[in-house]
């Protein structure tokens, strides 16, 4: 097969969308989660072996992100790394695997891969187009059955090559697990440096795998508890920039921020509604903290949702935006409550031993993650009715869970006893595959955003 | 500024020396210095001779209210002002009565064994408890600001009950 006919064939089945903010594959999205409320657990006893040889660069060419041949290997590395880090797969390659040829991309040598005890094979190509953009093709084969199970292609600016890799890994993960994707997403968090008594805390953002790290604030004033807006255009976070704890909404492109409310009272614990139209926050008035919501447009009136004399704080919307889970010590100790989005029907759902804090509703709606304080701090999950409580971590101080966009993985931060050093970790819903995220300095308050379009 | 730094060091030394044998509510260290915001800093002292303290200054306040008299301490998740705290706040109020133009910020803090958001709320409660008591014994409300630092600015750096007890505090700081 000539290169020309190869690309003609490709063009017939790859839907290529040009644009820096949207990557679309031709493959239909994976089936949505069922209504079954029970956990569908990963079968970690049968991790599947996936081989990811370097993507072929049929006509290597230089791009602003490097030569396309090098990119072919780097993309394979990211795909391999994503899948391995999910804990569900064992991966081989690209290191240690032979280079494949262009014709092999669509006609794999199944017998060869069977001989290497590979069950699934990921192959692809990367080509530099006349417009300077990259065309990345990604194919998944079942080696045992000897057939193709997924293919998709992307057209991306060279600087966004990692997103094509994440999208490819997402499609493979979704195909093989039946879960929704989550690799092509970002994380906002607080980067920490300095001694325990004088920590410097900066707002920072990064890709879900720690790449493309960027500091947003310079550390002159303490920054805490960020949350990406659903469209990734802005970040809610707490800053002491005027000397008091106040929530700001930071516009990433413009590099500007504004207070979410002009009140002189301290505001904290910000959250977006799932549609990005409403901001939920906590505000202390004369010492008493209650939960409020306000339009994200910047010119609405705050609506007070709780009125108890206790501390009502936090708050996280259900994915349909109709309910809010929050924490209150109105019973005498910190517990988790659920209310309707207008503040009505407030009811306690946590009744286990210990105190409960930082409830966070899963984007799949089926679970609420929280911090349980009973001596040590551990991250756990329960159903929205309070049943099915499960603890996922066991350390001295694990705190502040945030959900992966597919609701199968949870990030949190861990504080070390004594030194106060912090680090960001993630764990899946079985409580296994716990691993630390790479951050350039200490990290806390992670907030996972949705899958990018 | 150099003079000021030396004075601060002297106060720290004195604080440390007096710690031995203190009861459960005594503390060992002054809060850490602020990092460049308007967080209640020690007042810059005018050119004064070594050992002299300017009346009405933060140094004067610290000296007059007695050892650790600038703060009250709390039990876990609590914010009530007990009899010992009232005595401490009464000494602060007496000093404030002598310097009616001096304003204060009450800083509320929590120990590290709480989640971040709750500790911000708890620090605010504690600062307001101290503020409300000061108002009840005659300090004008307009002279008192509050700020919560949650668990962000520990005074004692250990991870044990003694350190946490010292960190659950409301500290009065003078503002020029």
Coordinates of C-alpha atoms in Angstrom, one line a residue:
Chain A
X1 CA 0.0 0.0 0.0
X2 CA 1.4 3.4 -0.9
X3 CA 1.3 6.3 1.5
X4 CA -1.1 8.0 -0.7
X5 CA -3.7 5.3 -0.7
X6 CA -3.1 4.8 3.0
X7 CA -4.1 8.3 3.8
X8 CA -7.0 8.2 1.4
X9 CA -8.2 5.2 3.4
X10 CA -7.6 7.1 6.6
X11 CA -9.5 10.0 5.4
X12 CA -12.5 7.8 4.8
X13 CA -12.8 6.8 8.4
X14 CA -11.2 9.5 10.5
X15 CA -13.3 12.5 11.4
X16 CA -10.7 15.3 11.9
X17 CA -11.7 18.4 13.8
X18 CA -9.3 21.3 13.6
X19 CA -9.2 23.6 16.6
X20 CA -7.2 24.2 19.7
X21 CA -10.1 23.9 22.1
X22 CA -12.0 20.9 20.9
X23 CA -10.9 17.5 20.1
X24 CA -13.4 15.1 18.8
X25 CA -13.2 11.5 17.9
X26 CA -15.4 9.7 15.5
X27 CA -16.0 6.9 17.9
X28 CA -19.3 7.3 19.8
X29 CA -18.8 8.0 23.5
X30 CA -18.9 5.0 25.7
X31 CA -22.2 3.9 27.1
X32 CA -23.3 6.0 30.1
X33 CA -23.3 4.5 33.5
X34 CA -26.3 2.4 34.3
X35 CA -28.9 3.3 36.9
X36 CA -27.6 0.5 39.1
X37 CA -26.6 2.3 42.4
X38 CA -24.3 -0.5 43.5
X39 CA -20.6 0.0 42.9
X40 CA -19.4 -1.7 39.8
X41 CA -16.0 -2.6 40.9
X42 CA -12.9 -2.8 38.8
X43 CA -11.7 -6.4 38.5
X44 CA -8.1 -5.6 39.4
X45 CA -7.2 -9.3 39.6
X46 CA -7.3 -9.5 35.8
X47 CA -5.2 -6.5 34.8
X48 CA -4.9 -6.7 31.0
X49 CA -1.6 -6.4 29.3
X50 CA -1.5 -3.6 26.7
X51 CA 1.4 -3.0 24.3
X52 CA 1.9 0.6 23.0
X53 CA 4.7 0.8 20.4
X54 CA 5.8 4.2 19.3
X55 CA 3.4 5.8 16.8
X56 CA 4.7 5.8 13.2
X57 CA 5.7 9.1 11.7
X58 CA 5.6 8.2 8.0
X59 CA 7.2 11.5 6.8
X60 CA 9.1 12.9 9.8
X61 CA 8.9 16.7 10.0
X62 CA 9.8 19.3 12.5
X63 CA 7.1 21.1 14.4
X64 CA 7.2 23.8 17.1
X65 CA 6.8 20.8 19.6
X66 CA 9.6 18.8 18.1
X67 CA 10.1 16.4 15.3
X68 CA 7.0 14.3 14.5
X69 CA 9.1 11.1 14.9
X70 CA 9.9 12.1 18.5
X71 CA 6.3 13.1 19.0
X72 CA 5.2 9.6 17.9
X73 CA 7.2 8.1 20.7
X74 CA 6.2 10.7 23.3
X75 CA 2.5 10.2 22.5
X76 CA 2.9 6.5 23.0
X77 CA 4.6 7.2 26.3
X78 CA 1.7 9.3 27.5
X79 CA -0.9 6.7 26.4
X80 CA 1.1 4.0 28.1
X81 CA 1.6 6.1 31.3
X82 CA -2.1 7.1 31.5
X83 CA -3.3 3.5 31.2
X84 CA -0.7 2.2 33.6
X85 CA -1.5 4.9 36.2
X86 CA -5.2 4.0 36.1
X87 CA -4.1 0.8 37.9
X88 CA -6.4 -1.3 35.7
X89 CA -3.7 -2.2 33.1
X90 CA -0.2 -3.4 32.7
X91 CA 1.5 -1.7 29.8
X92 CA 4.5 -2.4 27.6
X93 CA 6.2 0.2 25.5
X94 CA 7.1 2.2 23.8
X95 CA 10.5 1.5 25.3
X96 CA 11.5 -2.1 24.7
X97 CA 9.2 -2.6 21.8
X98 CA 10.2 -2.7 18.2
X99 CA 9.3 0.0 15.8
X100 CA 6.3 -0.7 13.7
X101 CA 5.8 0.2 10.0
X102 CA 3.1 2.3 8.5
X103 CA 1.2 -0.6 6.9
X104 CA 1.2 -2.4 10.3
X105 CA -0.9 0.4 11.8
X106 CA -3.9 -1.0 10.1
X107 CA -2.7 -4.6 9.6
X108 CA -1.1 -5.6 12.9
X109 CA 1.1 -8.7 13.2
X110 CA -1.1 -10.4 15.7
X111 CA 1.0 -13.6 16.0
X112 CA 4.1 -11.5 16.9
X113 CA 2.2 -9.8 19.7
X114 CA 0.7 -13.0 20.9
X115 CA 4.2 -14.3 21.3
X116 CA 4.9 -11.4 23.7
X117 CA 1.8 -12.2 25.8
X118 CA 0.1 -9.0 24.8
X119 CA -3.7 -9.0 25.0
X120 CA -4.4 -5.5 23.7
X121 CA -2.4 -3.6 21.1
X122 CA -2.4 0.2 20.6
X123 CA -0.9 1.4 17.3
X124 CA -1.1 4.7 15.5
X125 CA 0.6 7.3 13.4
X126 CA 1.4 11.0 13.6
X127 CA 1.6 13.1 10.5
X128 CA 2.3 16.8 10.0
X129 CA -0.2 18.4 7.7
X130 CA 0.2 21.3 5.3
X131 CA -1.4 23.6 7.8
X132 CA 1.3 22.7 10.4
X133 CA -1.2 20.7 12.6
X134 CA -0.7 17.2 13.6
X135 CA -2.9 14.3 12.5
X136 CA -2.8 11.6 15.1
X137 CA -4.4 8.2 14.4
X138 CA -5.0 5.8 17.3
X139 CA -6.1 2.2 16.9
X140 CA -6.9 -0.5 19.5
X141 CA -6.7 -4.1 18.6
X142 CA -7.7 -7.2 20.6
X143 CA -4.7 -9.5 20.0
X144 CA -6.5 -12.7 21.0
X145 CA -9.4 -12.2 18.6
X146 CA -7.2 -10.6 16.0
X147 CA -9.6 -7.7 15.4
X148 CA -9.8 -3.9 15.7
X149 CA -12.0 -2.7 18.5
X150 CA -11.6 1.1 18.4
X151 CA -10.1 3.7 16.1
X152 CA -10.0 7.4 16.2
X153 CA -8.1 10.4 14.9
X154 CA -7.4 13.9 16.0
X155 CA -6.1 17.0 14.3
X156 CA -4.3 19.2 16.9
X157 CA -1.9 22.1 17.0
X158 CA 1.6 20.6 17.7
X159 CA 1.6 22.2 21.2
X160 CA -1.4 20.2 22.2
X161 CA 0.0 16.8 21.2
X162 CA -0.5 15.6 24.8
X163 CA -4.2 16.1 24.5
X164 CA -4.3 13.7 21.5
X165 CA -2.5 11.2 23.6
X166 CA -4.9 11.6 26.5
X167 CA -7.9 11.3 24.2
X168 CA -6.5 8.1 22.8
X169 CA -5.9 6.7 26.3
X170 CA -9.4 7.8 27.3
X171 CA -11.0 6.0 24.4
X172 CA -9.0 2.8 25.2
X173 CA -9.8 3.0 28.9
X174 CA -13.5 3.5 28.1
X175 CA -13.6 0.7 25.6
X176 CA -11.9 -1.8 27.9
X177 CA -13.5 -0.9 31.3
X178 CA -16.9 0.3 30.2
X179 CA -16.3 3.4 32.4
X180 CA -16.4 7.0 31.3
X181 CA -13.0 8.6 30.3
X182 CA -11.0 11.0 32.6
X183 CA -7.4 11.4 31.4
X184 CA -8.0 14.5 29.2
X185 CA -8.8 16.8 32.2
X186 CA -7.1 19.3 34.4
X187 CA -6.4 19.9 38.1
X188 CA -6.3 23.1 40.1
X189 CA -4.5 22.9 43.4
X190 CA -2.4 24.8 46.0
X191 CA 1.4 24.5 45.6
X192 CA 3.1 24.7 49.0
X193 CA 6.6 25.7 50.0
X194 CA 8.3 26.9 53.2
X195 CA 8.4 25.7 56.8
X196 CA 5.3 24.7 58.7
X197 CA 5.0 27.9 60.6
X198 CA 5.3 30.0 57.5
X199 CA 3.9 28.1 54.5
X200 CA 3.8 29.9 51.1
X201 CA 0.6 28.8 49.3
X202 CA 0.2 29.5 45.6
X203 CA -2.7 28.7 43.2
X204 CA -1.4 26.4 40.4
X205 CA -2.9 24.3 37.6
X206 CA -1.8 21.2 35.7
X207 CA -3.0 18.4 33.4
X208 CA -4.4 15.3 35.1
X209 CA -1.0 13.6 34.8
X210 CA 0.9 16.6 36.2
X211 CA 2.1 17.9 32.9
X212 CA 1.8 21.5 31.7
X213 CA 2.2 22.8 35.2
X214 CA 1.6 26.5 35.8
X215 CA 1.7 28.7 38.8
X216 CA -1.1 31.3 38.8
X217 CA -0.3 33.3 41.9
X218 CA 3.1 34.4 43.2
X219 CA 2.7 33.4 46.9
X220 CA 2.7 36.9 48.4
X221 CA -0.7 36.2 49.8
X222 CA -2.0 32.8 50.9
X223 CA -4.3 31.1 48.4
X224 CA -6.6 28.2 49.3
X225 CA -9.3 25.8 48.0
X226 CA -9.5 26.4 44.2
X227 CA -12.2 25.0 41.9
X228 CA -12.1 25.1 38.1
X229 CA -15.2 26.3 36.4
X230 CA -16.9 23.6 34.3
X231 CA -15.6 25.3 31.1
X232 CA -12.1 25.8 32.5
X233 CA -12.2 29.5 31.8
X234 CA -12.0 30.6 35.4
X235 CA -11.1 29.4 38.9
X236 CA -12.8 30.1 42.2
X237 CA -10.4 30.3 45.1
X238 CA -9.8 31.9 48.5
X239 CA -7.1 34.5 48.8
X240 CA -5.9 36.6 51.7
X241 CA -4.8 39.3 49.2
X242 CA -6.6 42.1 51.1
X243 CA -5.7 40.6 54.4
X244 CA -9.0 38.7 54.9
X245 CA -10.1 35.4 53.6
X246 CA -12.3 36.1 50.6
X247 CA -13.4 34.1 47.5
X248 CA -12.3 35.5 44.1
X249 CA -13.1 34.3 40.6
X250 CA -10.0 34.3 38.6
X251 CA -10.3 34.7 34.8
X252 CA -7.5 32.5 33.4
X253 CA -7.1 34.1 30.0
X254 CA -7.5 37.7 31.2
X255 CA -5.3 37.1 34.3
X256 CA -7.8 39.2 36.4
X257 CA -9.9 38.4 39.4
X258 CA -12.9 39.8 41.2
X259 CA -14.7 39.2 44.5
X260 CA -17.7 37.0 44.2
X261 CA -19.6 39.2 46.6
X262 CA -18.9 42.7 47.9
X263 CA -19.7 41.8 51.5
X264 CA -17.0 42.7 54.0
X265 CA -17.5 39.3 55.7
X266 CA -15.1 36.5 55.2
X267 CA -16.1 34.0 52.5
X268 CA -14.7 30.6 51.9
X269 CA -15.4 27.0 50.6
X270 CA -16.4 27.9 47.0
X271 CA -18.0 25.5 44.5
X272 CA -19.5 25.9 41.1
X273 CA -22.9 24.5 40.2
X274 CA -22.6 21.8 37.5
X275 CA -23.8 24.3 34.8
X276 CA -21.3 27.0 35.9
X277 CA -24.2 29.5 36.4
X278 CA -24.2 29.5 40.2
X279 CA -21.5 29.8 42.9
X280 CA -22.0 28.2 46.2
X281 CA -20.0 29.6 49.2
X282 CA -19.8 29.8 52.9
X283 CA -19.8 33.2 54.7
X284 CA -19.3 34.0 58.4
X285 CA -21.4 36.9 59.7
X286 CA -20.6 37.9 63.3
X287 CA -18.9 34.6 63.7
X288 CA -21.7 32.4 62.4
X289 CA -21.0 30.6 59.2
X290 CA -23.8 29.7 56.8
X291 CA -24.0 28.6 53.1
X292 CA -25.0 31.0 50.4
X293 CA -25.4 30.9 46.6
X294 CA -25.0 33.7 44.1
X295 CA -25.1 34.0 40.3
X296 CA -21.8 33.5 38.7
X297 CA -22.5 36.5 36.4
X298 CA -21.3 38.9 39.1
X299 CA -24.4 41.0 39.5
X300 CA -26.8 38.8 41.4
X301 CA -28.0 38.9 45.0
X302 CA -26.7 36.3 47.5
X303 CA -29.3 33.8 48.6
X304 CA -28.8 32.4 52.1
X305 CA -29.5 28.6 52.2
X306 CA -28.9 27.7 55.8
X307 CA -29.8 29.4 59.1
X308 CA -28.6 27.2 61.9
X309 CA -26.6 28.7 64.8
X310 CA -24.0 26.0 64.1
X311 CA -21.3 26.1 61.5
X312 CA -22.8 25.2 58.1
X313 CA -19.9 25.0 55.6
X314 CA -18.8 23.6 52.3
X315 CA -21.4 22.3 50.0
X316 CA -21.3 20.5 46.8
X317 CA -24.0 20.3 44.1
X318 CA -25.4 17.0 42.9
X319 CA -24.7 16.5 39.2
X320 CA -28.2 17.5 38.3
X321 CA -27.9 20.7 40.3
X322 CA -31.0 19.9 42.3
X323 CA -29.4 19.0 45.7
X324 CA -26.5 20.2 47.8
X325 CA -24.5 18.1 50.2
X326 CA -22.8 20.1 53.0
X327 CA -21.3 19.9 56.5
X328 CA -22.8 21.2 59.7
X329 CA -22.0 20.9 63.4
X330 CA -25.6 21.8 64.4
X331 CA -25.9 18.4 66.1
X332 CA -22.9 19.1 68.3
X333 CA -20.4 17.5 66.0
X334 CA -19.5 17.8 62.4
X335 CA -21.8 15.7 60.2
X336 CA -22.9 15.5 56.6
X337 CA -26.3 16.9 55.5
X338 CA -28.2 17.1 52.2
X339 CA -30.6 19.8 51.2
X340 CA -32.5 20.9 48.1
X341 CA -30.8 23.5 46.0
X342 CA -33.2 26.2 47.5
X343 CA -32.2 25.3 51.0
X344 CA -35.3 23.2 51.8
X345 CA -35.5 19.7 53.3
X346 CA -32.2 19.8 55.2
X347 CA -31.5 16.3 56.6
X348 CA -28.5 14.6 58.1
X349 CA -27.1 11.5 56.3
X350 CA -24.0 10.6 58.3
X351 CA -24.4 8.6 61.4
X352 CA -21.2 6.6 61.8
X353 CA -18.6 7.0 64.5
X354 CA -16.4 10.1 64.3
X355 CA -16.8 13.4 62.6
X356 CA -17.5 13.9 58.9
X357 CA -16.2 16.7 56.7
X358 CA -15.7 18.0 53.2
X359 CA -18.5 16.1 51.4
X360 CA -18.2 16.1 47.6
X361 CA -20.9 14.7 45.3
X362 CA -19.6 12.3 42.6
X363 CA -20.2 13.5 39.0
X364 CA -21.9 10.1 38.5
X365 CA -24.3 11.0 41.3
X366 CA -24.1 7.6 42.9
X367 CA -21.7 8.5 45.8
X368 CA -20.6 11.2 48.1
X369 CA -16.9 11.4 49.1
X370 CA -15.9 12.9 52.4
X371 CA -13.2 13.1 55.1
X372 CA -13.9 11.1 58.2
X373 CA -12.2 12.3 61.4
X374 CA -11.9 9.6 64.0
X375 CA -8.4 10.0 65.4
X376 CA -6.8 10.0 61.9
X377 CA -8.3 11.6 58.8
X378 CA -9.4 9.1 56.1
X379 CA -11.2 9.6 52.8
X380 CA -14.4 7.5 52.3
X381 CA -17.5 7.3 50.3
X382 CA -21.2 6.8 51.1
X383 CA -24.4 6.8 49.0
X384 CA -26.4 10.0 49.0
X385 CA -28.8 8.4 51.6
X386 CA -25.9 7.8 53.9
X387 CA -25.7 4.1 53.4
X388 CA -22.8 2.0 52.2
X389 CA -20.1 3.8 54.0
X390 CA -16.6 2.7 52.9
X391 CA -13.2 4.1 53.8
X392 CA -10.7 4.2 50.9
X393 CA -7.5 5.5 52.6
X394 CA -5.6 4.9 55.8
X395 CA -3.1 7.5 56.8
X396 CA -2.5 10.1 59.5
X397 CA -4.3 12.9 57.7
X398 CA -6.0 12.4 54.3
X399 CA -8.4 15.3 53.5
X400 CA -10.6 17.0 50.9
X401 CA -11.5 14.4 48.3
X402 CA -12.2 15.6 44.7
X403 CA -13.7 13.3 42.0
X404 CA -12.3 12.4 38.7
X405 CA -14.7 13.4 36.0
X406 CA -15.8 9.7 35.5
X407 CA -16.5 9.2 39.2
X408 CA -14.2 6.2 39.5
X409 CA -11.1 7.8 41.0
X410 CA -10.7 10.2 43.9
X411 CA -7.9 12.7 44.6
X412 CA -7.2 14.1 48.0
X413 CA -4.3 15.6 49.9
X414 CA -2.2 14.0 52.6
X415 CA -0.5 15.9 55.4
X416 CA 2.6 14.5 57.1
X417 CA 2.5 14.4 60.9
X418 CA 5.1 16.7 62.4
X419 CA 6.5 18.4 59.3
X420 CA 3.2 19.4 57.9
X421 CA 4.4 18.6 54.4
X422 CA 1.5 18.0 52.0
X423 CA 1.2 15.8 48.8
X424 CA -1.6 15.0 46.4
X425 CA -2.7 11.4 46.0
X426 CA -5.3 9.5 44.1
X427 CA -7.1 6.2 44.8
X428 CA -9.8 4.3 43.0
X429 CA -13.1 3.3 44.4
X430 CA -11.9 -0.1 45.5
X431 CA -9.4 1.6 47.8
X432 CA -6.5 0.2 45.7
X433 CA -4.2 1.7 43.2
X434 CA -3.3 4.5 45.6
X435 CA -0.5 6.7 44.1
X436 CA 1.0 10.1 44.6
X437 CA 0.7 12.7 41.9
X438 CA 3.9 14.3 40.7
X439 CA 4.0 18.0 41.6
X440 CA 7.1 20.3 41.5
X441 CA 6.6 21.3 45.2
X442 CA 4.2 20.1 47.9
X443 CA 0.6 20.2 47.0
X444 CA -2.8 20.4 48.7
X445 CA -6.5 21.2 48.0
X446 CA -6.7 19.4 44.6
X447 CA -9.8 20.1 42.5
X448 CA -10.4 17.9 39.4
X449 CA -12.1 19.5 36.5
X450 CA -14.3 17.8 33.8
X451 CA -13.2 16.0 30.7
X452 CA -12.2 18.6 28.1
X453 CA -14.4 18.8 25.0
Chain B
X1 CA 13.5 48.3 61.6
X2 CA 16.7 46.8 62.9
X3 CA 15.9 47.9 66.4
X4 CA 12.5 46.5 66.0
X5 CA 13.8 43.1 65.0
X6 CA 16.1 42.9 68.0
X7 CA 13.3 43.8 70.3
X8 CA 11.1 41.0 68.9
X9 CA 13.9 38.6 69.4
X10 CA 14.2 39.7 73.0
X11 CA 10.5 39.2 73.6
X12 CA 10.7 35.7 72.0
X13 CA 13.6 34.8 74.3
X14 CA 11.7 36.0 77.3
X15 CA 8.6 34.0 76.3
X16 CA 10.6 30.8 76.0
X17 CA 12.3 31.3 79.3
X18 CA 9.1 31.6 81.2
X19 CA 7.4 28.6 79.8
X20 CA 8.6 25.9 82.2
X21 CA 5.9 24.9 84.6
X22 CA 3.0 26.6 82.9
X23 CA -0.5 25.2 83.1
X24 CA -2.2 23.5 80.2
X25 CA -3.3 26.8 78.6
X26 CA 0.1 28.4 78.5
X27 CA 1.9 28.7 75.2
X28 CA 5.5 28.7 74.2
X29 CA 5.8 30.9 71.2
X30 CA 4.6 34.0 69.7
X31 CA 2.8 33.7 66.4
X32 CA 4.9 33.6 63.3
X33 CA 5.6 36.8 61.5
X34 CA 3.3 37.8 58.8
X35 CA 4.3 37.5 55.2
X36 CA 3.8 40.9 53.7
X37 CA 0.1 41.6 54.1
X38 CA -1.6 43.9 56.5
X39 CA -1.7 41.1 59.0
X40 CA -1.3 42.7 62.4
X41 CA 2.4 43.4 62.5
X42 CA 4.4 44.5 65.5
X43 CA 4.3 48.3 65.5
X44 CA 7.4 49.8 64.1
X45 CA 8.9 51.6 67.1
X46 CA 10.1 55.2 66.8
X47 CA 13.7 55.7 67.5
X48 CA 13.8 54.6 71.1
X49 CA 16.8 53.6 73.2
X50 CA 17.4 50.0 73.9
X51 CA 15.1 48.6 76.5
X52 CA 12.5 51.4 76.2
X53 CA 9.0 50.5 75.1
X54 CA 6.8 53.1 73.5
X55 CA 3.5 53.5 75.5
X56 CA 0.5 52.3 73.4
X57 CA 2.7 50.1 71.1
X58 CA 2.3 46.4 70.4
X59 CA 5.4 45.8 72.6
X60 CA 3.8 47.8 75.4
X61 CA 0.6 45.8 75.0
X62 CA 2.5 42.5 75.2
X63 CA 4.3 43.7 78.3
X64 CA 1.3 45.1 80.1
X65 CA -1.1 42.2 79.5
X66 CA 1.4 39.8 80.9
X67 CA 2.8 36.5 79.7
X68 CA 0.6 35.2 76.9
X69 CA -2.0 37.7 77.9
X70 CA -2.5 38.5 74.2
X71 CA -4.4 35.3 73.6
X72 CA -7.1 32.9 74.9
X73 CA -7.2 29.2 74.1
X74 CA -10.0 26.8 73.3
X75 CA -10.9 23.1 73.5
X76 CA -11.2 21.1 70.3
X77 CA -14.0 22.4 68.0
X78 CA -15.1 24.8 70.9
X79 CA -15.3 28.6 71.0
X80 CA -16.5 29.5 74.4
X81 CA -14.8 32.1 76.6
X82 CA -14.2 30.6 80.1
X83 CA -13.3 32.3 83.4
X84 CA -9.6 32.2 82.7
X85 CA -10.2 33.7 79.2
X86 CA -12.3 36.4 80.7
X87 CA -9.5 37.4 83.1
X88 CA -7.1 37.6 80.1
X89 CA -9.5 39.7 78.1
X90 CA -10.2 42.0 81.0
X91 CA -6.5 42.8 81.2
X92 CA -6.6 43.5 77.5
X93 CA -9.6 45.8 78.0
X94 CA -7.8 47.7 80.8
X95 CA -4.9 48.4 78.5
X96 CA -7.2 49.4 75.6
X97 CA -9.0 51.8 78.0
X98 CA -5.7 53.6 78.5
X99 CA -5.1 54.0 74.7
X100 CA -8.6 54.7 73.3
X101 CA -7.2 55.5 69.8
X102 CA -5.6 52.1 69.4
X103 CA -7.5 49.6 67.4
X104 CA -7.1 45.8 67.5
X105 CA -7.5 42.8 65.3
X106 CA -8.5 39.5 66.9
X107 CA -7.0 36.7 65.0
X108 CA -8.8 33.3 65.3
X109 CA -6.9 30.1 64.8
X110 CA -7.5 26.4 64.8
X111 CA -5.3 23.4 65.2
X112 CA -4.2 21.2 62.3
X113 CA -6.6 18.4 63.2
X114 CA -9.5 19.9 61.3
X115 CA -10.4 20.3 57.7
X116 CA -9.4 23.6 56.0
X117 CA -12.9 25.1 55.5
X118 CA -14.2 24.1 58.9
X119 CA -11.2 25.6 60.5
X120 CA -11.7 28.9 58.8
X121 CA -15.2 29.0 60.2
X122 CA -14.0 27.9 63.6
X123 CA -11.3 30.5 63.7
X124 CA -13.9 33.1 62.8
X125 CA -16.1 31.9 65.7
X126 CA -13.2 32.1 68.2
X127 CA -12.2 35.6 67.1
X128 CA -15.8 36.7 67.4
X129 CA -16.1 35.1 70.9
X130 CA -13.1 37.2 72.1
X131 CA -14.4 40.3 70.3
X132 CA -17.9 39.9 71.8
X133 CA -16.6 39.5 75.3
X134 CA -14.4 42.6 74.9
X135 CA -17.4 44.6 73.7
X136 CA -19.4 43.3 76.7
X137 CA -16.9 44.8 79.1
X138 CA -16.8 48.1 77.4
X139 CA -14.5 48.1 74.4
X140 CA -16.0 50.0 71.5
X141 CA -17.0 47.5 68.8
X142 CA -15.6 49.9 66.1
X143 CA -12.1 49.4 67.5
X144 CA -12.1 45.6 66.9
X145 CA -11.6 43.7 63.6
X146 CA -11.5 40.0 63.3
X147 CA -9.7 37.7 60.9
X148 CA -9.6 33.9 60.7
X149 CA -6.5 32.1 59.7
X150 CA -8.0 28.6 60.2
X151 CA -5.1 26.2 60.5
X152 CA -2.9 28.2 58.2
X153 CA -0.7 29.9 60.9
X154 CA 0.2 27.5 63.7
X155 CA 2.0 29.0 66.7
X156 CA 3.3 25.7 68.0
X157 CA 4.8 23.5 65.2
X158 CA 4.4 20.0 66.7
X159 CA 1.8 17.4 65.8
X160 CA 0.8 16.5 69.4
X161 CA -1.9 17.5 71.9
X162 CA 0.3 20.1 73.5
X163 CA 0.9 21.9 70.2
X164 CA -2.7 21.7 69.1
X165 CA -3.8 23.1 72.5
X166 CA -1.6 26.2 71.9
X167 CA -2.8 26.6 68.3
X168 CA -6.6 26.7 69.2
X169 CA -6.4 30.4 70.0
X170 CA -7.7 33.9 69.5
X171 CA -4.8 36.4 69.6
X172 CA -5.3 40.1 70.0
X173 CA -2.9 42.3 68.0
X174 CA -2.8 46.1 68.1
X175 CA -3.3 48.0 64.8
X176 CA -2.0 51.5 64.4

